[in-house]
Coordinates of C-alpha atoms in Angstrom, one line a residue:
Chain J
X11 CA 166.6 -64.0 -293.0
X12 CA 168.4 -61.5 -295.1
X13 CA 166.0 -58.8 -294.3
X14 CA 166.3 -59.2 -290.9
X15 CA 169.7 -59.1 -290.5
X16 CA 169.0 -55.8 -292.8
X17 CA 167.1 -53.7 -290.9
X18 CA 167.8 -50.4 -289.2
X19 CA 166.6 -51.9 -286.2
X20 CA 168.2 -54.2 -284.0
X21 CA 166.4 -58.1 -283.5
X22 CA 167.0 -60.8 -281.2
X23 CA 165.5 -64.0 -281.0
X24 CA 165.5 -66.3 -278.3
X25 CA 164.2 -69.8 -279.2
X26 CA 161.6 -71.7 -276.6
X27 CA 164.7 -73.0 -274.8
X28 CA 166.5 -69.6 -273.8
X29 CA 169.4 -69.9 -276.1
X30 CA 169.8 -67.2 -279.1
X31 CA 168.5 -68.0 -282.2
X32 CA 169.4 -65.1 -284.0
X33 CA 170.5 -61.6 -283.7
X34 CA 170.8 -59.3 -286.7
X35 CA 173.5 -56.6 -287.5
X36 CA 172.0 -53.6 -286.0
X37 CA 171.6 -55.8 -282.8
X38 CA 175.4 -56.5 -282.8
X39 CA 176.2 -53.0 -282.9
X40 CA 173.6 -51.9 -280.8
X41 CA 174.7 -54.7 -277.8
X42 CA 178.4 -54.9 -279.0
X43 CA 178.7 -58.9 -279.1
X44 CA 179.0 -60.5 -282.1
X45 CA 176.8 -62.9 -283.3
X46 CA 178.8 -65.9 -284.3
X47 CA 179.6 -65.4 -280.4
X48 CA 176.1 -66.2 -278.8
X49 CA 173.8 -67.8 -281.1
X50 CA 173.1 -71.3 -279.9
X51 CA 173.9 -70.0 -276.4
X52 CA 172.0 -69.9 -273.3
X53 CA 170.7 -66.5 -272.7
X54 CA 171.6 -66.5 -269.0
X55 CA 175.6 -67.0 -269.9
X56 CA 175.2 -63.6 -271.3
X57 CA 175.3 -61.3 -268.1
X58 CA 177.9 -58.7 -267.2
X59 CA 178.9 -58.1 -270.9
X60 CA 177.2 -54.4 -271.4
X61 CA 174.5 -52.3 -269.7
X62 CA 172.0 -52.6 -272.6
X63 CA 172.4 -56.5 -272.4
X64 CA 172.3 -57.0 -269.3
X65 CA 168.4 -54.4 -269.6
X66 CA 167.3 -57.0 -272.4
X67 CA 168.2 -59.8 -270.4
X68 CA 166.1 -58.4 -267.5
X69 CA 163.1 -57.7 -269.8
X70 CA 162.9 -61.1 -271.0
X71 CA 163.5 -62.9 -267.9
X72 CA 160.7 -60.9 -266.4
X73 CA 158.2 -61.8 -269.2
X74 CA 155.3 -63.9 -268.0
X75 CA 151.5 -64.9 -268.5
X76 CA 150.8 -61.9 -266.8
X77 CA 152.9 -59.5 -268.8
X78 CA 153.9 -61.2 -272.2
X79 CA 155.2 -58.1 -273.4
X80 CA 157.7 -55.2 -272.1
X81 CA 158.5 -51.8 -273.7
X82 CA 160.8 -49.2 -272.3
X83 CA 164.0 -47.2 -273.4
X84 CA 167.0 -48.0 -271.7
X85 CA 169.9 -46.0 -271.1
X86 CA 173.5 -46.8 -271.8
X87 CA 176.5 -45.1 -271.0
X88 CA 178.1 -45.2 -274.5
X89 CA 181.6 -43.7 -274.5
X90 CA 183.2 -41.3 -271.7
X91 CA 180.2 -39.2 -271.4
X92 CA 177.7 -40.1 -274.2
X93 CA 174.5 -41.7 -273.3
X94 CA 172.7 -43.9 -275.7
X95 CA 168.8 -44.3 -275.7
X96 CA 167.5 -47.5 -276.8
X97 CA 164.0 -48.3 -276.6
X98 CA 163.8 -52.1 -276.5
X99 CA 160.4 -54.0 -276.8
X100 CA 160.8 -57.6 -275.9
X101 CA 158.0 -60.1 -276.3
X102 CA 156.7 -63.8 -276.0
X103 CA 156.0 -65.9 -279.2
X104 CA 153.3 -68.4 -278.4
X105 CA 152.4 -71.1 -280.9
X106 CA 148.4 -71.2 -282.0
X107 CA 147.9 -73.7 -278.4
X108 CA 149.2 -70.6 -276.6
X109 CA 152.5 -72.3 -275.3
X110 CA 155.2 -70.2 -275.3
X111 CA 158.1 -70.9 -278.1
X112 CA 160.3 -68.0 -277.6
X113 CA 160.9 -64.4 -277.4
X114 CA 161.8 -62.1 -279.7
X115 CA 163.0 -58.3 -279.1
X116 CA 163.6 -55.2 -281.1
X117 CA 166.2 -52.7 -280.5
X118 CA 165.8 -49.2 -281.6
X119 CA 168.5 -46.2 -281.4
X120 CA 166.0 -43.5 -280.2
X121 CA 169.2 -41.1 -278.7
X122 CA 168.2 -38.4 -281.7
X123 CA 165.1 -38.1 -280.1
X124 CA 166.0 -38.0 -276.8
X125 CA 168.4 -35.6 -277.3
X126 CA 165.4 -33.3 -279.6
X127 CA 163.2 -34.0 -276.7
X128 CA 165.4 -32.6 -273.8
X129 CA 166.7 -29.4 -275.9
X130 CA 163.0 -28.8 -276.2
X131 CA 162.3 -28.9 -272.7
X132 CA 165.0 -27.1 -271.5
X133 CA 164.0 -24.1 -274.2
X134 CA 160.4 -24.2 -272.9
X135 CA 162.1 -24.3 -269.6
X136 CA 164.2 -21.2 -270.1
X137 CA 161.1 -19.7 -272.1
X138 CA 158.3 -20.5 -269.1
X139 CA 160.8 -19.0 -266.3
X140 CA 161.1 -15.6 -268.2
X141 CA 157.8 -15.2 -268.4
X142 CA 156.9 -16.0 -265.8
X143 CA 159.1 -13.7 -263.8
X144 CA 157.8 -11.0 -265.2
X145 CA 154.4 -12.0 -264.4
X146 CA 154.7 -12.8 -260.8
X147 CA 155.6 -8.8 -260.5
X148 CA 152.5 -8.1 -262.2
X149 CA 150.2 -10.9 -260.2
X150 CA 151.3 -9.9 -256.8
X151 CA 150.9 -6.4 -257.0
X152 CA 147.6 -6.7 -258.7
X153 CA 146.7 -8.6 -255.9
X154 CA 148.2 -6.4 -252.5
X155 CA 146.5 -3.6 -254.6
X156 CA 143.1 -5.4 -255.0
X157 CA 143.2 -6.7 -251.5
X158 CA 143.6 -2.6 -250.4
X159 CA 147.2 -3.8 -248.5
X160 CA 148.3 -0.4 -249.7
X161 CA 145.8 1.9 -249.3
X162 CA 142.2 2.0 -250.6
X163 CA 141.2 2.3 -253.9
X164 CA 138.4 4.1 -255.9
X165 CA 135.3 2.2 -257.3
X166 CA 137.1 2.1 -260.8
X167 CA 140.4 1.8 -259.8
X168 CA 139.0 -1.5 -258.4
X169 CA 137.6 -2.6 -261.3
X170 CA 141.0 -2.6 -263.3
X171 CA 143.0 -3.7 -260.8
X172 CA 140.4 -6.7 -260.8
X173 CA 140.8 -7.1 -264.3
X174 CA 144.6 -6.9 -264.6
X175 CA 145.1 -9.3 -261.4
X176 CA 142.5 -11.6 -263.6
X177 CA 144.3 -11.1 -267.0
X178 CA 147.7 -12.4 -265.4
X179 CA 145.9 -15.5 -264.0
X180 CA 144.7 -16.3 -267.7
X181 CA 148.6 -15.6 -269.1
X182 CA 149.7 -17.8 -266.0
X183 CA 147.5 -20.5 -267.3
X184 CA 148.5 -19.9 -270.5
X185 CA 152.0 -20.5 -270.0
X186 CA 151.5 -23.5 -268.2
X187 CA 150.0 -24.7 -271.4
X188 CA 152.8 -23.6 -273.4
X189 CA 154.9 -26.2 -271.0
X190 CA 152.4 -28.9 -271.6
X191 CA 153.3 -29.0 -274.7
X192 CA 156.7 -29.3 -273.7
X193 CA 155.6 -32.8 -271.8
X194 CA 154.2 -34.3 -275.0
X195 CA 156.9 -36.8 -276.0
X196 CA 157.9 -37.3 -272.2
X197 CA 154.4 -38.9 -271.3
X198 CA 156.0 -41.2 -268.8
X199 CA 157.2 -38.7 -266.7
X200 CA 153.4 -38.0 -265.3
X201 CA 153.0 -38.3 -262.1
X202 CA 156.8 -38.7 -260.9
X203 CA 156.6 -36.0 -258.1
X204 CA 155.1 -36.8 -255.5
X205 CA 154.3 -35.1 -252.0
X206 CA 150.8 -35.1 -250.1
X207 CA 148.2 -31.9 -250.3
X208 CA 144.9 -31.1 -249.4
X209 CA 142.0 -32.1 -251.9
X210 CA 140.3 -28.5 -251.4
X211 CA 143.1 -26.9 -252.0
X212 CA 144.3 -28.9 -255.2
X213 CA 140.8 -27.9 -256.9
X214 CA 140.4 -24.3 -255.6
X215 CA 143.8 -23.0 -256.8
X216 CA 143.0 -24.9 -260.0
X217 CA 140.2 -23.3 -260.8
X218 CA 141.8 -19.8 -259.6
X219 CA 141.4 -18.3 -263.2
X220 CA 138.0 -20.0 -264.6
X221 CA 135.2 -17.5 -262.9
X222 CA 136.4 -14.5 -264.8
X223 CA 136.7 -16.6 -267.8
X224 CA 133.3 -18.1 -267.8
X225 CA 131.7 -15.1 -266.9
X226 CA 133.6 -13.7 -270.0
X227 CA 131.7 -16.0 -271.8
X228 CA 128.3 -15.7 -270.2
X229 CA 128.8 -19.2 -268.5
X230 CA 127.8 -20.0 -265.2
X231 CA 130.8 -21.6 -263.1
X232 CA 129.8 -23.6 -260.0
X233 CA 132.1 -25.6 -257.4
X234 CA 130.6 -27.7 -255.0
X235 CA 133.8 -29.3 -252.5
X236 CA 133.0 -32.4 -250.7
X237 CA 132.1 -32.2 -246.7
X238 CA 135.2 -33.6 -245.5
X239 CA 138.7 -32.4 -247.0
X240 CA 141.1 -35.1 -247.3
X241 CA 144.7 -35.4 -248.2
X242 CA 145.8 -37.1 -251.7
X243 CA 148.8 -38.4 -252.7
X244 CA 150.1 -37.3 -256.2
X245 CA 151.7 -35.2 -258.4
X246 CA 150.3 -31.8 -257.5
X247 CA 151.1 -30.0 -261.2
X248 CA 150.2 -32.2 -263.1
X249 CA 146.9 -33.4 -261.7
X250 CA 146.2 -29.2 -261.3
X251 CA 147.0 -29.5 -265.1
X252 CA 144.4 -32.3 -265.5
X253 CA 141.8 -30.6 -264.0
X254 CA 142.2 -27.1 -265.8
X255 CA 142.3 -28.9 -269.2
X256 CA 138.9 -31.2 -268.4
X257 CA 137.5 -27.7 -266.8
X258 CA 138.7 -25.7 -269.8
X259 CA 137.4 -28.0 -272.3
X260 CA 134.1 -27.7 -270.7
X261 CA 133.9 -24.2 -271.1
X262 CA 135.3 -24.3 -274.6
X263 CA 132.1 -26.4 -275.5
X264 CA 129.4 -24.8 -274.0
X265 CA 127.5 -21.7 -275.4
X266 CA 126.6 -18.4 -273.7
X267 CA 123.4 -19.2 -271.2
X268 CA 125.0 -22.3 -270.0
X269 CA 126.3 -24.0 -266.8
X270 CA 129.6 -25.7 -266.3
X271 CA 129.7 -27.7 -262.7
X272 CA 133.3 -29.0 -260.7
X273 CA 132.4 -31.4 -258.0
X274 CA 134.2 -33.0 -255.6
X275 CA 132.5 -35.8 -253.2
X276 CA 133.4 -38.6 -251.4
X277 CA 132.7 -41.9 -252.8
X278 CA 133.3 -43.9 -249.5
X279 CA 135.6 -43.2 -246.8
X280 CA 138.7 -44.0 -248.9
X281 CA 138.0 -42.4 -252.0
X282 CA 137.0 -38.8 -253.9
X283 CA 135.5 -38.3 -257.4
X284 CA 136.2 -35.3 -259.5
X285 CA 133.2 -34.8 -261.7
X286 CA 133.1 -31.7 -264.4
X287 CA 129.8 -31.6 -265.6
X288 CA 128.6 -29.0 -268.7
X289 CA 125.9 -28.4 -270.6
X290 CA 127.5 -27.6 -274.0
X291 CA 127.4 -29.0 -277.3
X292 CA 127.5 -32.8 -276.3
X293 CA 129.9 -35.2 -277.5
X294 CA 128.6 -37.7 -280.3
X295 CA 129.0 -41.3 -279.4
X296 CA 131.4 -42.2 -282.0
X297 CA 133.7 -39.5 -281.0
X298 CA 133.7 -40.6 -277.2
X299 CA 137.0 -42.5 -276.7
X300 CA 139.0 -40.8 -279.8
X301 CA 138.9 -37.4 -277.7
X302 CA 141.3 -38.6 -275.4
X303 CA 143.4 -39.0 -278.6
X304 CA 146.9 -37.0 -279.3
X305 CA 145.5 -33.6 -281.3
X306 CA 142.1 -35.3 -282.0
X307 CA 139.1 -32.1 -282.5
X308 CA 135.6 -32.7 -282.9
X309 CA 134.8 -30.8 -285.6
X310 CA 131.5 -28.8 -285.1
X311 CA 129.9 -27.0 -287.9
X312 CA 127.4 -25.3 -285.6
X313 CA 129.2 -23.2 -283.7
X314 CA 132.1 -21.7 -283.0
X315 CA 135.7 -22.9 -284.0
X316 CA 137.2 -23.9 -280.9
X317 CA 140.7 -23.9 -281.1
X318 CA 143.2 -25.0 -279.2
X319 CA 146.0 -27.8 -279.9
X320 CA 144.1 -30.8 -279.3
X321 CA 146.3 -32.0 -275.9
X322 CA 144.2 -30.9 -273.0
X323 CA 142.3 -34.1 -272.6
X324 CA 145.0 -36.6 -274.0
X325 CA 147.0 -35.0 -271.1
X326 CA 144.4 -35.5 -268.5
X327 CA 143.8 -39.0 -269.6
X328 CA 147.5 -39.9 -269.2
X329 CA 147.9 -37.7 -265.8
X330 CA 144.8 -39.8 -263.8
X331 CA 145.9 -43.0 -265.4
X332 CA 149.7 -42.1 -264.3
X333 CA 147.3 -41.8 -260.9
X334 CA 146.1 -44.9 -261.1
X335 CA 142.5 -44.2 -262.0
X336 CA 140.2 -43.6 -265.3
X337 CA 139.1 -40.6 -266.7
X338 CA 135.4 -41.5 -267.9
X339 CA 133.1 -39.7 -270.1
X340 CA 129.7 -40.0 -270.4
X341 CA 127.8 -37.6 -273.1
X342 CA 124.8 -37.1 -274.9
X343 CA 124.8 -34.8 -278.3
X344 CA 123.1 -31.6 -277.4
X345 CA 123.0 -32.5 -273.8
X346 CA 126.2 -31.4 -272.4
X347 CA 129.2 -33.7 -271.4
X348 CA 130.5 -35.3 -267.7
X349 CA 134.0 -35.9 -267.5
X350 CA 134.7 -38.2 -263.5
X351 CA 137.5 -40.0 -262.6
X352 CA 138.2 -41.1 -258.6
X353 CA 141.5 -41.0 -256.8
X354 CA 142.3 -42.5 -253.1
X355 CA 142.8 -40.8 -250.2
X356 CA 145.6 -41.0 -248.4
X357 CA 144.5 -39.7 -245.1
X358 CA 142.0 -37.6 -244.0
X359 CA 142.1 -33.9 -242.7
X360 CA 139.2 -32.3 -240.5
X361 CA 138.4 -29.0 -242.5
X362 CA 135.1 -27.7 -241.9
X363 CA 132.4 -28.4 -244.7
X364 CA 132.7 -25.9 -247.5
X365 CA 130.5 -25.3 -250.8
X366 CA 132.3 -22.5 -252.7
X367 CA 129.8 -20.4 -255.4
X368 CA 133.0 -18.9 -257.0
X369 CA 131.6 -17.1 -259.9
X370 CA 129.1 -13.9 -260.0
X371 CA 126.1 -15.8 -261.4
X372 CA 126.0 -14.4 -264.4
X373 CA 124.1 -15.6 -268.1
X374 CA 124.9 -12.9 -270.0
Chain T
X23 CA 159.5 -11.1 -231.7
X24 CA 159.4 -9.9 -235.5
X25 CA 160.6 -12.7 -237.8
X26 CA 163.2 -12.1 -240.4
X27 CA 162.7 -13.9 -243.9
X28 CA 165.6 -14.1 -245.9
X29 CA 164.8 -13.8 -250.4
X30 CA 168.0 -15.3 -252.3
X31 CA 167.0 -14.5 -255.8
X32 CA 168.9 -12.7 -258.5
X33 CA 165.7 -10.8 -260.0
X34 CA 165.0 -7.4 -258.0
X35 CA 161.1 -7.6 -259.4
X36 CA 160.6 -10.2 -257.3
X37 CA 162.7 -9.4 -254.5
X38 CA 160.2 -6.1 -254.2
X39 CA 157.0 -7.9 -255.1
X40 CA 157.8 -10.7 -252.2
X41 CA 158.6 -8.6 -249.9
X42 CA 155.7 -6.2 -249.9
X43 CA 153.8 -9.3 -249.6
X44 CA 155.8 -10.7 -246.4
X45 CA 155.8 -7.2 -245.0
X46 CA 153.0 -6.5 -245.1
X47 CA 152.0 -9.9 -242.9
X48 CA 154.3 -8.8 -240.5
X49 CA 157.7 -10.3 -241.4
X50 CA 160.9 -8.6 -241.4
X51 CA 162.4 -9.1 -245.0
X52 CA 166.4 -9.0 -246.1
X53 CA 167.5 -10.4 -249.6
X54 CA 171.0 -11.7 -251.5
X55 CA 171.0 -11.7 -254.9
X56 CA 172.7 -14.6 -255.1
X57 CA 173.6 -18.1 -253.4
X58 CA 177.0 -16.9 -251.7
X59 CA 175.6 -13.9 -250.5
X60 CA 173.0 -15.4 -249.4
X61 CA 175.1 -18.2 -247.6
X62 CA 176.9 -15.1 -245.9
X63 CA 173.5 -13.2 -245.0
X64 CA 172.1 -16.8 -244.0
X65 CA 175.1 -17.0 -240.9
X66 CA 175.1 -13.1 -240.3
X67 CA 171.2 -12.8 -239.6
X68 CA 170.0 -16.2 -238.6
X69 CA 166.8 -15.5 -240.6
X70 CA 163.6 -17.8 -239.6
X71 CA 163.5 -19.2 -242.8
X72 CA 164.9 -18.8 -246.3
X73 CA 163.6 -18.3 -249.7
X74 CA 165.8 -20.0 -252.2
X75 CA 165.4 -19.3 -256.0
X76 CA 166.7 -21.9 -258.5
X77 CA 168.3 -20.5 -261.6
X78 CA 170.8 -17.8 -260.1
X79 CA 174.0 -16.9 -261.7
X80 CA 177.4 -18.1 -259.6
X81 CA 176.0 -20.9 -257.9
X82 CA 172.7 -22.0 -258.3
X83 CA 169.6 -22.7 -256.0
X84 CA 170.3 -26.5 -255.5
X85 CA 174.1 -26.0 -254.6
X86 CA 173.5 -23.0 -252.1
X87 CA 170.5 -25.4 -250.7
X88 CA 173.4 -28.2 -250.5
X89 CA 175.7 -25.4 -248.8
X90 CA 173.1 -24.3 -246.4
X91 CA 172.2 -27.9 -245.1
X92 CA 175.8 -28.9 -244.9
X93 CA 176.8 -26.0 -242.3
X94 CA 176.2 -26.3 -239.0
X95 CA 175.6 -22.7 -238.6
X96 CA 172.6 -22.9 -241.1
X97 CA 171.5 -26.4 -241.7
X98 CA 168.6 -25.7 -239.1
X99 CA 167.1 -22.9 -240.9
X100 CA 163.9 -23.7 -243.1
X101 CA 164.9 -23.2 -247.0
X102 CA 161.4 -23.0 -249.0
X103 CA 162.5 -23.6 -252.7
X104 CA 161.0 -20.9 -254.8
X105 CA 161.3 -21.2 -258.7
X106 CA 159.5 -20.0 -262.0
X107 CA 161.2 -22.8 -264.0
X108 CA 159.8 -26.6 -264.6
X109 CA 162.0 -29.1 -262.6
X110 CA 161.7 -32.5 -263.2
X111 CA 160.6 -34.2 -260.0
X112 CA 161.6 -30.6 -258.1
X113 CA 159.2 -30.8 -255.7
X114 CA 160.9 -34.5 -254.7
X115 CA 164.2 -33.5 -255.1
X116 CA 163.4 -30.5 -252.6
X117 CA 162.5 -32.4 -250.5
X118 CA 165.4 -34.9 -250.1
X119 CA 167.9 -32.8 -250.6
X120 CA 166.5 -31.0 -246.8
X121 CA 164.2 -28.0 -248.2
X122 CA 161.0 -27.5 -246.1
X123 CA 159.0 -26.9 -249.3
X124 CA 158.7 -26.3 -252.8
X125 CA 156.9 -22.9 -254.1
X126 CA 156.1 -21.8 -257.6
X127 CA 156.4 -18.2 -259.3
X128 CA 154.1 -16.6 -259.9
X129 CA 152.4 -17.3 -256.7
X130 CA 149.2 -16.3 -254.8
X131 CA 150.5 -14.2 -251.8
X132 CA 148.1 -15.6 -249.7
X133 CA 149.2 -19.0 -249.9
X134 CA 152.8 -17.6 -249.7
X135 CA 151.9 -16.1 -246.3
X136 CA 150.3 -19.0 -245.3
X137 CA 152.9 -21.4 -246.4
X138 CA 156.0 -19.6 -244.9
X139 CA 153.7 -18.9 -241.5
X140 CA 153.6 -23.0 -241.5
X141 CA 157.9 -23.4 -241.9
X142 CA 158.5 -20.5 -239.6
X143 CA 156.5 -21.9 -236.9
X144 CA 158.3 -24.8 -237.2
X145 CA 161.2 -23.7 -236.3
X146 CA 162.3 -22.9 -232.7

């Protein structure tokens, strides 16, 4: 007993007939009641005294069969302006028949971190937004000029305009990276901003950047859209974000010579799958569900170091499940990988049938 | 009847780089470099629609986009948020605070065409 009541964290206990059983000295602090004052008490006497109670209270009264378990950080208006983060996790005790007996719940002060967490953000924030002024100068007069708005251009001239208006896609992308990284502790915000857009569009300004940089790499880049174009429902950043990392990662694995594939067709009426198909380096069996993994890299001795944080997929995975679908992988070592996952459509849009070769077909 | 597109953004970069782009598809372009003037530019010229930057100094792009939808004499005009920063939820917030849309720099100027064609031809 002594160690519970000793721990940082905060504990409660409810025994199997709703009244408190215990509630350690962290917990006291953490819900400002003392203990002496509710033990032996019937949970549901214990409303209206506190935000953070009142949040527990609602977690465990919503525990069921179905969901035996809840986890979330609730916030608390502290003093005058100070807010409080507590991540509580509340869950059923069942005895060894499976009956329930209680419910116990763990109270941590994560505020430190929140408060790390949104300085972060707000730095990467200030940090994207002055690069990325600069780079909008840079990106839309590369293009007027490529596009001969102002006046035609010589053969060369062409040719670096074409290249500059390409680099500044590649440091666009590149920021947005930077900013993913910015997302890494706040994985539930995924897929919170929500409007409607068109499937074509979605993958075509996703894949802006990816022709010049697989022909860099003497990789043929093929898009294939589906017949119809239809509208999804989503978070238009971050699922752009998905794609570009599961695209990216493609690339990253497959050697000069080879093919990397986006397509996008219409499973029935209702929904569309996303399939990214390469024909790199493969991904060995036992390494097939830990690549989804916070900074997991396959380590390959036979070719080239790859690079990169580690995030790419672990953000795609949490984007499309934040969607409500799967991100699937199916892969054979020296056979390339294919990455799918399916998302509804919302409604459906009559754009004429489209099949884009966006690359020059190039194996260098 | 050529229609005026008003930029209300504190950086000249892309005051110039927007506006080549919108001229050049046939729009008349004027600019504030920031939210009161471009409250004051918004009643003077009665613009088709507005560009609205976020981070400005003064007031910023959400309280000029408050101002704008609270006035009579501008709450009809189209306000297309246009930012380079991260917003959490921005594009929903636009949204319901009244914007027509939500843009991010840097931008294709096609699809900025195309998108402020679509909000201009909304409006009567």
């Amino acid at each position: 007993m002594s160690m519970i009541s000793n721990l940082m964290d905060g504990v409660v206990f409810v025994d199997g007939d709703g009244n408190v059983a215990l509630l350690n000295t962290a917990a006291e602090a953490l819900l400002g009641v003392k203990s002496f004052m509710v033990v032996g008490r019937p949970l549901t006497e214990l409303s209206d005294q506190g935000d953070l109670l009142d949040g527990v209270l609602h977690d465990i009264q919503g525990l069921s069969d179905e969901r035996p378990s809840m986890n979330r950080v609730i916030e608390v208006l502290h003093t005058e302006q100070d807010l409080l983060y507590v991540r509580a996790r509340c869950a059923r005790i069942t005895d060894c028949q499976g009956k329930s007996s209680g419910v116990y719940c763990t109270l941590q002060d994560v505020t430190a971190d929140y408060k790390t967490d949104q300085l972060k953000n707000q730095y990467l924030s200030i940090v994207a937004h002055e690069l990325r002024t600069p780079l909008t100068g840079i990106k839309t007069f590369s293009t007027m000029l490529v596009k001969q708005a102002l006046g035609p251009l010589s053969e060369q001239q062409m040719r670096v305009m074409e290249s500059i208006r390409e680099q500044s896609l590649r440091l666009e992308h590149q920021i947005d990276k930077l900013i993913n990284l910015g997302h890494l502790e706040s994985e539930d915000r995924y897929g919170q901003d929500l409007e409607r857009f068109e499937i074509h569009e979605l993958v075509t300004t996703s894949l802006a950047a990816f022709p010049a940089v697989a022909a860099e790499h003497g990789i043929q880049f093929h898009v294939e859209l589906s017949e119809q174009d239809g509208l999804i429902e989503g978070d238009r950043a971050d699922l752009r974000r998905a794609i570009q990392a599961i695209v990216e990662n493609a690339i990253k694995f497959t050697p000069e010579g080879g093919k990397v594939e986006v397509r996008v067709t219409d499973v029935d009426a209702d929904h569309v799958r996303f399939s990214i198909r390469d024909t790199g380096s493969g991904i060995d069996p036992r390494y097939q569900r830990r690549i989804f993994e916070k900074f997991f890299q396959v380590e390959d001795p036979l070719t080239r170091h790859h690079g990169g944080a580690g995030l790419g997929l672990f953000f795609a995975r949490g984007i499309i499940e934040a969607h409500g679908s799967e991100l699937t992988v199916e892969s054979e070592l020296g056979k390339g990988a294919h990455f799918c996952f399916v998302l509804p459509i919302a409604d459906r849009t009559t754009n004429e049938t489209r099949a884009v070769d966006a690359t020059p077909v190039e194996t260098a | 009847m050529e229609r005026t597109v008003l930029i209300v953004e504190d950086e000249k970069l892309i005051i110039v780089s927007t506006q080549m782009v919108l001229e050049a598809a046939g729009f008349r372009v004027e600019s504030a470099v920031n939210g009161e003037d471009g409250i004051a530019k918004a009643k003077g010229i009665r613009p088709a629609l507005i560009l609205l930057d976020i981070m400005m100094p003064g007031i910023d792009g959400w309280e000029t986009l408050t101002r704008l939808k609270r006035d009579p004499e501008t709450s009809d005009i189209p306000v297309i948020i246009f930012t380079a920063r991260e917003h959490v939820r921005g594009h929903q917030k636009s949204t319901e605070m009244g914007a027509a849309d939500y843009f991010r720099k840097p931008f294709e100027p096609d699809e900025l065409i195309e998108l402020v064609e679509k909000h201009c031809g909304q409006e009567v």
